[in-house]
Amino acid sequence: MWKQFLSKLPRKSSKLDSVSDSTHNHPGSNASSSGNSIQRANSGNAGPGRSTTVKRMSSAVFPSSVVAGIEPLLSFKDISNTEKQNLFISKLNLCSVVFDFSDPNKNSAEKDMKRQALLDLIDFVNSGTSRFTEPMISASCKMVAINLFRGFPPNYRSNSSGGGETEEEEPMFDPAWSHLQLVYELLLKFISSSSLDAKMGKKFIDHSFILRLLELFDSEDPRERDCLKTILHRIYGKFMVHRPFIRKAVSNIFYRFVFETDRHNGIAELLEVFGSVISGFALPLKEEHKLFLWRALIPLHKPKSVGVYLQQLTYCVTQFLEKEPKLASSVIRGLLKYWPVTNSQKEVMFLSELEEVLEATNVVEFQKCMVPLFRRIGYCVNSSHFQVAERALFLWNNDHVISLVAQNRQDIMPLIVPALEKNSQNHWNQAVLNLTMNVRKMLSEMDEELFLACQRKFEEEEEKRVAVEEKRKMTWERLETAASFQPVTGNTAVLVRSVMAPAIAASLA
Amino acid sequence: MAMIDEPLYPIAILIDELKNEDIQLRLNSIRRLSTIARALGEERTRKELIPFLSENNDDDDEVLLAMAEELGVFIPYVGGVEYAHVLLPPLETLCTVEETCVRDKAVESLCRIGVQMKENYLVDWFVPLVKRLAAGEWFTARVSSCGLFHIAYPSAPDQLKAELRSIYSQLCQDDMPMVRRAAASNLGKFAATVEQSYLKAEIMSIFDDLTQDDQDSVRLLAVESCAALGKLLEPLDCVAHILPVIVNFSQDKSWRVRYMVANQLYELCEAVGPEPTRVDLVPAYVRLLRDNEAEVRIAAAGKVTKFCRILGPQLPIQHILPCVKELSSDSSQHVRSALASVIMGMAPVLGKDATIDQLLPIFLSLLKDEFPDVRLNIISKLDQVNQVIGIDLLSQSLLPAIVELAEDRHWRVRLAIIEYIPLLASQLGVGFFDDKLGTLCMQWLEDKVFSIRDAAANNLKRLAEEFGPEWAMQHIIPQVLDKISNPHYLYRMTILQAISLLAPVLGVDITCQKLLPVVIASSKDRVPNIKFNVAKVLQSLVPILDQSVVENTIRPCLIELSEDPDVDVRYFANQALQASDQVMMSS
């Protein structure tokens, strides 16, 4: 029954579901996506309870003069083909007036008129009669810019609710959506239309247009981001000349998010577009694309909100690995670099991604990174957070991982056996204990002699540990004493070693 | 032990420690770099340790961060300022890593070293470093370079200065917004080192470009340098170059930009002088106070006092006060709260008459605000108004509100009031206090919230200090001691707490006659928590009472408690007994 219901929802809802899979939160997410559909039904006035209102354009009235020399309220079917272009532009001009939706009762007649005009425009673009002329394209882009390119209001929730990371945040819905939606639909149809010549279009759908379109991905309204996703995809597909620019501009958004702000609403959507962009990369991969992996995708593992877009991110990363398996070890090293220190939830996610990456890793690549990797997995196995320990131990349920381990057991067992021994001695969680015993059994069946050797070594080292600690302390104490005998600063010290002075000067030159 | 005789290789120890898989050990050894350096001596530090560190930068960011910080204070260990430049290479590498914290710390350390370096060394070592970073292949290096120009520039010869200026201008036009943002946010610092003539010609054109950047985020940072640049320019130039820009920004379509302007505007007033302030800045500020976006109004409201202080009394009364009045009933609680936190400061600016006529009604309405933060912000600054309107007026008009707030349902508000009571009491005097506030102080002892009860007990102590033991005997003690029979043990505990605080203030006689019997009686309480608190209070009384009282009254009671069935009571009774033994021994 749910399936039937969900099939009617926009594509976004399926994404919501898949994201919340990991948190076992099905009923909740369905509720929120059904809320989404209700919201859609009565969009217009279903604004969020924001106290401040956008007062601009309160006195908006339509331009009284008929701009393109034709009454905009006419219907396309009532006029001759030659007049259609003018009517198109005239209707676009009409739609270039933006209304205040914070008050649903204001200008409601005009709002309806604009809505009808937008619907007419969409129909016209859909019918795909003749090529769009330059004035038509120019007017379309202008109308879209006026309607869509706006500054978003501040995000109050983050201010008032403090660090509300854990609570499921309600998506924010734009009160003006009933118009915005149609403008987006028109833009999408327009760009996809075979009547739009890419060469002519690129003059108006230019770098600045794309840049401002990309800025909209930060919208809090999931419906808007969903529209943008499709549109960006089409633009990328249609305007080949803009591809490098789009890749660069999106990278910049990622950099800003990762290294500066830590806040952006549309990372998941942007990554979704890039998932298909990456799968379209030609082989062999260009250096530029590999840099994108290392400099944008891998650092995207750093922000604390990684859970929101991890699914899309993992997809992008695995797309790269499918194209070029030789990237695997550098990806794994990247994951290790950004491995979470205190955030256990994130650690569980990293372990899941790691497993997916390992699936696509061959022995040669594996050998390049297995030592630091299994040192890290050892720490995870010992985690006092039982979900982390469990997830790490689950890696041994994967046949590919087992075979990689088996082939390299001489290196891996010495790293993992101590972790297993520590767990079996004092992990608090029964499930983790059981899993530990299973993995221990598996490893000892894999190579009993080696396993026992590792076990003995661990026991010896445990015994020596206190002595090693003591020795370290002694060494530092001796160092401290030695240091205290040396003169602290002094240009006087140079005099004593005057013989050395030329050598220093030489080395500095 | 044998290893004492082993020779010591400081570098080897460091290398060994940095190889350890435990990050904590690696961090510890980096934190002790100075020890290793001292053990090595200056020359070997320069020749061995620093080169080793330059190469060993493939560690966790946390370790690198520690290294960047340590190197900033390393000059003494390499042989003083003469050799400071040897520290630059490892820091240069750290300026290029991905993690922002590490880069920032490396830049900070480089600046710290740079300001100590001699001029010719700066030219030989520091300037080339800045140039290399500015030409870096990845944005991290270029971003870092932006924060170093203000150190490198002053000592450079003219030709090099010209080069540095042109490099900076290139950074402001960098392909990556990250770099442009860094350049924009450091522009003020750099401009402060540039000569006046170039300031007008070159820096201002850089600034103009930044203010027209197609990225909001860059323009935003350009606004930030407005005030800094404005202060550097002659007033006339400031009016010509900065004023139009800021007025323009104050009407920017992005609220974030307007928000920045609202935060900065007051700083420009002095730079442009009184007339342009009146003609241009005041209207711009008034617009921001009435902005559509609450965030902008919050920022503007928060600066209202600073702005008025610059303007003097006349302009604010005409232009600003009407807005302030509007803001005091703003639809956003955050706006009202921001206003409430600064509005008290306006009183000294406006003078007594305007304060009474115009500000006082606003204070009063904010004091009755439905949002606790607003009320709290007003209360915490009450003493400022006191200075202007005097205690009489304050008590007439504000006290009813204060009494109301003393029973506020938000405990933080009640807490703020309690903390204000001793000050109020000292200014109002005994008579007034007894009439109005005495009962409140007792009421708080039975508050539902622990922090309030705790503060109430402490308040009594401060009042006793203020008005003296005799007054306390009359007005506090009887009521307090009555409450020991409260059926709820938590309230009885508050009374014990109050007694232990009051005893040292009231002196031996009152304590022995009035307080001690109550404490002793409580040792028979049916709740163990009360009993072990009795033990604690008795312990605190031992040092201030006569030995005979301790011997005859306190110790027998404690000995009885030390045989209590409850383990905690026994524990604290024994503690108290031990303490009293020590006091007796020492006396």
JSON list of C-alpha atoms in Angstrom, two decimals, chain A residues 50-56 149-156 159-160 207-208 211-212 215 218 248-249 251-252 255-260 291 294-296 298-299 302 333 336-338 341 375-376 379 415 467 469-494 497 500-501 503-505 507-509, chain B residues 1 3-10 13-14 17 19-23 25 28-30 32-36 38-43 46-47 59-62 75-77 79-83 85-86 98-100 103 125 137-139 175-179 181-182 214-217 220 253-256 290-295 297-298 330-334:
[
{"chain": "A", "resi": 50, "resn": "ARG", "atom": "CA", "xyz": [7.93, 32.88, 9.94]},
{"chain": "A", "resi": 51, "resn": "SER", "atom": "CA", "xyz": [7.28, 36.02, 11.85]},
{"chain": "A", "resi": 52, "resn": "THR", "atom": "CA", "xyz": [8.93, 38.44, 9.52]},
{"chain": "A", "resi": 53, "resn": "THR", "atom": "CA", "xyz": [7.35, 39.06, 6.22]},
{"chain": "A", "resi": 54, "resn": "VAL", "atom": "CA", "xyz": [8.85, 40.06, 2.96]},
{"chain": "A", "resi": 55, "resn": "LYS", "atom": "CA", "xyz": [7.27, 43.34, 2.31]},
{"chain": "A", "resi": 56, "resn": "ARG", "atom": "CA", "xyz": [8.86, 44.07, -1.00]},
{"chain": "A", "resi": 149, "resn": "PHE", "atom": "CA", "xyz": [17.38, 34.42, -8.22]},
{"chain": "A", "resi": 150, "resn": "ARG", "atom": "CA", "xyz": [16.68, 35.72, -4.75]},
{"chain": "A", "resi": 151, "resn": "GLY", "atom": "CA", "xyz": [18.39, 35.77, -1.38]},
{"chain": "A", "resi": 152, "resn": "PHE", "atom": "CA", "xyz": [17.15, 33.15, 1.02]},
{"chain": "A", "resi": 153, "resn": "PRO", "atom": "CA", "xyz": [15.83, 34.24, 4.40]},
{"chain": "A", "resi": 154, "resn": "PRO", "atom": "CA", "xyz": [17.98, 33.40, 7.41]},
{"chain": "A", "resi": 155, "resn": "ASN", "atom": "CA", "xyz": [17.63, 30.05, 9.00]},
{"chain": "A", "resi": 156, "resn": "TYR", "atom": "CA", "xyz": [16.03, 30.66, 12.36]},
{"chain": "A", "resi": 159, "resn": "ASN", "atom": "CA", "xyz": [19.70, 29.89, 15.83]},
{"chain": "A", "resi": 160, "resn": "SER", "atom": "CA", "xyz": [16.93, 29.17, 18.26]},
{"chain": "A", "resi": 207, "resn": "HIS", "atom": "CA", "xyz": [28.36, 31.62, -16.57]},
{"chain": "A", "resi": 208, "resn": "SER", "atom": "CA", "xyz": [26.65, 34.17, -14.41]},
{"chain": "A", "resi": 211, "resn": "LEU", "atom": "CA", "xyz": [26.42, 30.55, -11.00]},
{"chain": "A", "resi": 212, "resn": "ARG", "atom": "CA", "xyz": [23.23, 32.06, -9.65]},
{"chain": "A", "resi": 215, "resn": "GLU", "atom": "CA", "xyz": [23.47, 29.35, -5.51]},
{"chain": "A", "resi": 218, "resn": "ASP", "atom": "CA", "xyz": [21.17, 26.14, -0.80]},
{"chain": "A", "resi": 248, "resn": "LYS", "atom": "CA", "xyz": [34.57, 24.11, -11.33]},
{"chain": "A", "resi": 249, "resn": "ALA", "atom": "CA", "xyz": [31.70, 26.11, -9.84]},
{"chain": "A", "resi": 251, "resn": "SER", "atom": "CA", "xyz": [33.74, 22.22, -6.72]},
{"chain": "A", "resi": 252, "resn": "ASN", "atom": "CA", "xyz": [33.90, 25.74, -5.31]},
{"chain": "A", "resi": 255, "resn": "TYR", "atom": "CA", "xyz": [35.24, 23.68, -0.95]},
{"chain": "A", "resi": 256, "resn": "ARG", "atom": "CA", "xyz": [33.35, 26.48, 0.74]},
{"chain": "A", "resi": 257, "resn": "PHE", "atom": "CA", "xyz": [31.10, 23.98, 2.48]},
{"chain": "A", "resi": 258, "resn": "VAL", "atom": "CA", "xyz": [33.96, 21.77, 3.66]},
{"chain": "A", "resi": 259, "resn": "PHE", "atom": "CA", "xyz": [36.60, 24.35, 4.53]},
{"chain": "A", "resi": 260, "resn": "GLU", "atom": "CA", "xyz": [34.62, 27.41, 5.51]},
{"chain": "A", "resi": 291, "resn": "LEU", "atom": "CA", "xyz": [41.79, 15.90, -8.74]},
{"chain": "A", "resi": 294, "resn": "TRP", "atom": "CA", "xyz": [40.89, 13.88, -4.17]},
{"chain": "A", "resi": 295, "resn": "ARG", "atom": "CA", "xyz": [40.23, 17.52, -3.56]},
{"chain": "A", "resi": 296, "resn": "ALA", "atom": "CA", "xyz": [36.45, 17.72, -3.44]},
{"chain": "A", "resi": 298, "resn": "ILE", "atom": "CA", "xyz": [37.26, 12.91, -0.30]},
{"chain": "A", "resi": 299, "resn": "PRO", "atom": "CA", "xyz": [37.26, 16.09, 1.86]},
{"chain": "A", "resi": 302, "resn": "LYS", "atom": "CA", "xyz": [34.91, 15.77, 6.87]},
{"chain": "A", "resi": 333, "resn": "ARG", "atom": "CA", "xyz": [43.84, 6.60, 2.58]},
{"chain": "A", "resi": 336, "resn": "LEU", "atom": "CA", "xyz": [41.51, 7.14, 6.97]},
{"chain": "A", "resi": 337, "resn": "LYS", "atom": "CA", "xyz": [42.60, 10.77, 6.94]},
{"chain": "A", "resi": 338, "resn": "TYR", "atom": "CA", "xyz": [39.09, 11.99, 7.68]},
{"chain": "A", "resi": 341, "resn": "VAL", "atom": "CA", "xyz": [37.50, 10.70, 16.23]},
{"chain": "A", "resi": 375, "resn": "ARG", "atom": "CA", "xyz": [45.24, -0.59, 12.39]},
{"chain": "A", "resi": 376, "resn": "ARG", "atom": "CA", "xyz": [42.17, 1.65, 12.14]},
{"chain": "A", "resi": 379, "resn": "TYR", "atom": "CA", "xyz": [40.63, 0.54, 16.90]},
{"chain": "A", "resi": 415, "resn": "LEU", "atom": "CA", "xyz": [47.23, -6.00, 13.70]},
{"chain": "A", "resi": 467, "resn": "ALA", "atom": "CA", "xyz": [58.10, -1.54, 31.32]},
{"chain": "A", "resi": 469, "resn": "GLU", "atom": "CA", "xyz": [55.87, 2.99, 29.51]},
{"chain": "A", "resi": 470, "resn": "GLU", "atom": "CA", "xyz": [58.39, 3.32, 32.31]},
{"chain": "A", "resi": 471, "resn": "LYS", "atom": "CA", "xyz": [61.25, 3.47, 29.86]},
{"chain": "A", "resi": 472, "resn": "ARG", "atom": "CA", "xyz": [59.55, 6.21, 27.84]},
{"chain": "A", "resi": 473, "resn": "LYS", "atom": "CA", "xyz": [59.11, 8.25, 30.98]},
{"chain": "A", "resi": 474, "resn": "MET", "atom": "CA", "xyz": [62.76, 7.77, 31.90]},
{"chain": "A", "resi": 475, "resn": "THR", "atom": "CA", "xyz": [63.94, 8.75, 28.45]},
{"chain": "A", "resi": 476, "resn": "TRP", "atom": "CA", "xyz": [62.00, 11.99, 28.54]},
{"chain": "A", "resi": 477, "resn": "GLU", "atom": "CA", "xyz": [63.26, 12.71, 32.02]},
{"chain": "A", "resi": 478, "resn": "ARG", "atom": "CA", "xyz": [66.84, 12.24, 30.90]},
{"chain": "A", "resi": 479, "resn": "LEU", "atom": "CA", "xyz": [66.15, 14.46, 27.93]},
{"chain": "A", "resi": 480, "resn": "GLU", "atom": "CA", "xyz": [64.74, 17.08, 30.25]},
{"chain": "A", "resi": 481, "resn": "THR", "atom": "CA", "xyz": [67.87, 16.94, 32.40]},
{"chain": "A", "resi": 482, "resn": "ALA", "atom": "CA", "xyz": [70.13, 17.12, 29.39]},
{"chain": "A", "resi": 483, "resn": "ALA", "atom": "CA", "xyz": [68.14, 20.10, 28.11]},
{"chain": "A", "resi": 484, "resn": "SER", "atom": "CA", "xyz": [68.46, 21.98, 31.37]},
{"chain": "A", "resi": 485, "resn": "PHE", "atom": "CA", "xyz": [72.26, 21.88, 31.13]},
{"chain": "A", "resi": 486, "resn": "GLN", "atom": "CA", "xyz": [72.29, 23.59, 27.76]},
{"chain": "A", "resi": 487, "resn": "PRO", "atom": "CA", "xyz": [72.34, 27.38, 27.59]},
{"chain": "A", "resi": 488, "resn": "VAL", "atom": "CA", "xyz": [68.88, 28.70, 26.74]},
{"chain": "A", "resi": 489, "resn": "THR", "atom": "CA", "xyz": [69.31, 31.46, 24.21]},
{"chain": "A", "resi": 490, "resn": "GLY", "atom": "CA", "xyz": [72.36, 33.07, 23.45]},
{"chain": "A", "resi": 491, "resn": "ASN", "atom": "CA", "xyz": [74.30, 34.65, 20.79]},
{"chain": "A", "resi": 492, "resn": "THR", "atom": "CA", "xyz": [77.18, 34.07, 23.18]},
{"chain": "A", "resi": 493, "resn": "ALA", "atom": "CA", "xyz": [77.06, 30.38, 22.46]},
{"chain": "A", "resi": 494, "resn": "VAL", "atom": "CA", "xyz": [78.19, 31.08, 18.93]},
{"chain": "A", "resi": 497, "resn": "ARG", "atom": "CA", "xyz": [81.84, 27.26, 18.38]},
{"chain": "A", "resi": 500, "resn": "MET", "atom": "CA", "xyz": [81.49, 26.09, 13.00]},
{"chain": "A", "resi": 501, "resn": "ALA", "atom": "CA", "xyz": [80.25, 29.51, 12.06]},
{"chain": "A", "resi": 503, "resn": "ALA", "atom": "CA", "xyz": [79.73, 26.13, 7.96]},
{"chain": "A", "resi": 504, "resn": "ILE", "atom": "CA", "xyz": [76.44, 27.52, 9.19]},
{"chain": "A", "resi": 505, "resn": "ALA", "atom": "CA", "xyz": [76.75, 30.51, 6.95]},
{"chain": "A", "resi": 507, "resn": "SER", "atom": "CA", "xyz": [74.45, 26.06, 4.78]},
{"chain": "A", "resi": 508, "resn": "LEU", "atom": "CA", "xyz": [72.24, 29.11, 4.97]},
{"chain": "A", "resi": 509, "resn": "ALA", "atom": "CA", "xyz": [73.37, 30.66, 1.74]},
{"chain": "B", "resi": 1, "resn": "MET", "atom": "CA", "xyz": [69.89, 0.80, 35.80]},
{"chain": "B", "resi": 3, "resn": "MET", "atom": "CA", "xyz": [70.11, 2.41, 30.38]},
{"chain": "B", "resi": 4, "resn": "ILE", "atom": "CA", "xyz": [71.26, 5.44, 32.31]},
{"chain": "B", "resi": 5, "resn": "ASP", "atom": "CA", "xyz": [74.62, 4.91, 30.68]},
{"chain": "B", "resi": 6, "resn": "GLU", "atom": "CA", "xyz": [73.20, 4.65, 27.20]},
{"chain": "B", "resi": 7, "resn": "PRO", "atom": "CA", "xyz": [74.04, 7.69, 25.13]},
{"chain": "B", "resi": 8, "resn": "LEU", "atom": "CA", "xyz": [71.13, 10.04, 24.46]},
{"chain": "B", "resi": 9, "resn": "TYR", "atom": "CA", "xyz": [70.06, 10.81, 20.88]},
{"chain": "B", "resi": 10, "resn": "PRO", "atom": "CA", "xyz": [67.33, 13.44, 21.13]},
{"chain": "B", "resi": 13, "resn": "ILE", "atom": "CA", "xyz": [63.90, 9.76, 20.38]},
{"chain": "B", "resi": 14, "resn": "LEU", "atom": "CA", "xyz": [61.67, 12.19, 18.53]},
{"chain": "B", "resi": 17, "resn": "GLU", "atom": "CA", "xyz": [58.01, 8.74, 19.14]},
{"chain": "B", "resi": 19, "resn": "LYS", "atom": "CA", "xyz": [56.45, 6.74, 14.49]},
{"chain": "B", "resi": 20, "resn": "ASN", "atom": "CA", "xyz": [54.24, 5.52, 17.28]},
{"chain": "B", "resi": 21, "resn": "GLU", "atom": "CA", "xyz": [50.76, 4.53, 16.22]},
{"chain": "B", "resi": 22, "resn": "ASP", "atom": "CA", "xyz": [49.21, 6.14, 19.28]},
{"chain": "B", "resi": 23, "resn": "ILE", "atom": "CA", "xyz": [48.37, 9.70, 18.27]},
{"chain": "B", "resi": 25, "resn": "LEU", "atom": "CA", "xyz": [52.12, 9.91, 22.15]},
{"chain": "B", "resi": 28, "resn": "ASN", "atom": "CA", "xyz": [52.94, 14.66, 23.47]},
{"chain": "B", "resi": 29, "resn": "SER", "atom": "CA", "xyz": [56.30, 14.52, 21.78]},
{"chain": "B", "resi": 30, "resn": "ILE", "atom": "CA", "xyz": [55.45, 17.48, 19.53]},
{"chain": "B", "resi": 32, "resn": "ARG", "atom": "CA", "xyz": [57.78, 18.80, 24.04]},
{"chain": "B", "resi": 33, "resn": "LEU", "atom": "CA", "xyz": [59.69, 19.89, 20.97]},
{"chain": "B", "resi": 34, "resn": "SER", "atom": "CA", "xyz": [61.34, 22.62, 22.98]},
{"chain": "B", "resi": 35, "resn": "THR", "atom": "CA", "xyz": [62.86, 20.05, 25.32]},
{"chain": "B", "resi": 36, "resn": "ILE", "atom": "CA", "xyz": [64.37, 18.22, 22.40]},
{"chain": "B", "resi": 38, "resn": "ARG", "atom": "CA", "xyz": [67.27, 22.49, 24.20]},
{"chain": "B", "resi": 39, "resn": "ALA", "atom": "CA", "xyz": [68.86, 19.09, 24.59]},
{"chain": "B", "resi": 40, "resn": "LEU", "atom": "CA", "xyz": [70.22, 19.35, 21.07]},
{"chain": "B", "resi": 41, "resn": "GLY", "atom": "CA", "xyz": [71.51, 22.86, 21.40]},
{"chain": "B", "resi": 42, "resn": "GLU", "atom": "CA", "xyz": [70.82, 25.70, 18.99]},
{"chain": "B", "resi": 43, "resn": "GLU", "atom": "CA", "xyz": [73.03, 24.66, 16.16]},
{"chain": "B", "resi": 46, "resn": "ARG", "atom": "CA", "xyz": [68.81, 24.43, 13.22]},
{"chain": "B", "resi": 47, "resn": "LYS", "atom": "CA", "xyz": [70.67, 21.81, 11.24]},
{"chain": "B", "resi": 59, "resn": "ASP", "atom": "CA", "xyz": [50.86, 13.29, 10.09]},
{"chain": "B", "resi": 60, "resn": "ASP", "atom": "CA", "xyz": [47.34, 13.72, 11.45]},
{"chain": "B", "resi": 61, "resn": "ASP", "atom": "CA", "xyz": [46.04, 17.26, 11.36]},
{"chain": "B", "resi": 62, "resn": "GLU", "atom": "CA", "xyz": [45.99, 17.36, 15.13]},
{"chain": "B", "resi": 75, "resn": "ILE", "atom": "CA", "xyz": [62.92, 31.47, 18.08]},
{"chain": "B", "resi": 76, "resn": "PRO", "atom": "CA", "xyz": [64.88, 31.10, 21.37]},
{"chain": "B", "resi": 77, "resn": "TYR", "atom": "CA", "xyz": [65.71, 27.48, 20.57]},
{"chain": "B", "resi": 79, "resn": "GLY", "atom": "CA", "xyz": [69.58, 30.83, 18.46]},
{"chain": "B", "resi": 80, "resn": "GLY", "atom": "CA", "xyz": [67.46, 33.95, 18.62]},
{"chain": "B", "resi": 81, "resn": "VAL", "atom": "CA", "xyz": [66.12, 36.44, 16.12]},
{"chain": "B", "resi": 82, "resn": "GLU", "atom": "CA", "xyz": [69.23, 36.20, 13.93]},
{"chain": "B", "resi": 83, "resn": "TYR", "atom": "CA", "xyz": [68.25, 32.68, 13.01]},
{"chain": "B", "resi": 85, "resn": "HIS", "atom": "CA", "xyz": [64.32, 32.47, 9.30]},
{"chain": "B", "resi": 86, "resn": "VAL", "atom": "CA", "xyz": [65.25, 28.80, 9.67]},
{"chain": "B", "resi": 98, "resn": "GLU", "atom": "CA", "xyz": [44.16, 21.08, 3.51]},
{"chain": "B", "resi": 99, "resn": "GLU", "atom": "CA", "xyz": [42.89, 21.51, 7.06]},
{"chain": "B", "resi": 100, "resn": "THR", "atom": "CA", "xyz": [41.90, 25.10, 7.74]},
{"chain": "B", "resi": 103, "resn": "ARG", "atom": "CA", "xyz": [46.83, 26.64, 7.96]},
{"chain": "B", "resi": 125, "resn": "TRP", "atom": "CA", "xyz": [63.47, 35.13, 3.55]},
{"chain": "B", "resi": 137, "resn": "GLU", "atom": "CA", "xyz": [49.24, 25.76, -7.28]},
{"chain": "B", "resi": 138, "resn": "TRP", "atom": "CA", "xyz": [46.41, 24.90, -4.90]},
{"chain": "B", "resi": 139, "resn": "PHE", "atom": "CA", "xyz": [44.14, 27.38, -3.18]},
{"chain": "B", "resi": 175, "resn": "ASP", "atom": "CA", "xyz": [39.85, 32.31, -10.08]},
{"chain": "B", "resi": 176, "resn": "MET", "atom": "CA", "xyz": [38.75, 30.65, -6.85]},
{"chain": "B", "resi": 177, "resn": "PRO", "atom": "CA", "xyz": [36.27, 32.39, -4.58]},
{"chain": "B", "resi": 178, "resn": "MET", "atom": "CA", "xyz": [38.07, 30.88, -1.58]},
{"chain": "B", "resi": 179, "resn": "VAL", "atom": "CA", "xyz": [41.14, 32.97, -2.38]},
{"chain": "B", "resi": 181, "resn": "ARG", "atom": "CA", "xyz": [37.41, 35.74, 0.22]},
{"chain": "B", "resi": 182, "resn": "ALA", "atom": "CA", "xyz": [40.73, 35.41, 2.04]},
{"chain": "B", "resi": 214, "resn": "ASP", "atom": "CA", "xyz": [29.59, 38.15, -8.38]},
{"chain": "B", "resi": 215, "resn": "GLN", "atom": "CA", "xyz": [29.72, 36.01, -5.24]},
{"chain": "B", "resi": 216, "resn": "ASP", "atom": "CA", "xyz": [27.72, 37.21, -2.28]},
{"chain": "B", "resi": 217, "resn": "SER", "atom": "CA", "xyz": [30.24, 35.72, 0.09]},
{"chain": "B", "resi": 220, "resn": "LEU", "atom": "CA", "xyz": [30.15, 40.30, 2.34]},
{"chain": "B", "resi": 253, "resn": "LYS", "atom": "CA", "xyz": [19.38, 42.86, -1.98]},
{"chain": "B", "resi": 254, "resn": "SER", "atom": "CA", "xyz": [21.15, 40.24, 0.13]},
{"chain": "B", "resi": 255, "resn": "TRP", "atom": "CA", "xyz": [20.21, 40.51, 3.78]},
{"chain": "B", "resi": 256, "resn": "ARG", "atom": "CA", "xyz": [23.58, 39.10, 4.77]},
{"chain": "B", "resi": 290, "resn": "ARG", "atom": "CA", "xyz": [13.50, 49.27, 10.04]},
{"chain": "B", "resi": 291, "resn": "ASP", "atom": "CA", "xyz": [14.76, 46.54, 7.72]},
{"chain": "B", "resi": 292, "resn": "ASN", "atom": "CA", "xyz": [12.35, 43.85, 6.59]},
{"chain": "B", "resi": 293, "resn": "GLU", "atom": "CA", "xyz": [14.69, 41.12, 7.74]},
{"chain": "B", "resi": 294, "resn": "ALA", "atom": "CA", "xyz": [14.76, 40.45, 11.48]},
{"chain": "B", "resi": 295, "resn": "GLU", "atom": "CA", "xyz": [18.44, 39.42, 11.38]},
{"chain": "B", "resi": 297, "resn": "ARG", "atom": "CA", "xyz": [17.27, 44.56, 12.75]},
{"chain": "B", "resi": 298, "resn": "ILE", "atom": "CA", "xyz": [18.96, 42.40, 15.40]},
{"chain": "B", "resi": 330, "resn": "ASP", "atom": "CA", "xyz": [9.18, 44.33, 17.35]},
{"chain": "B", "resi": 331, "resn": "SER", "atom": "CA", "xyz": [7.58, 41.10, 16.23]},
{"chain": "B", "resi": 332, "resn": "SER", "atom": "CA", "xyz": [10.85, 39.21, 16.68]},
{"chain": "B", "resi": 333, "resn": "GLN", "atom": "CA", "xyz": [11.86, 38.40, 20.23]},
{"chain": "B", "resi": 334, "resn": "HIS", "atom": "CA", "xyz": [15.50, 38.29, 19.17]}
]
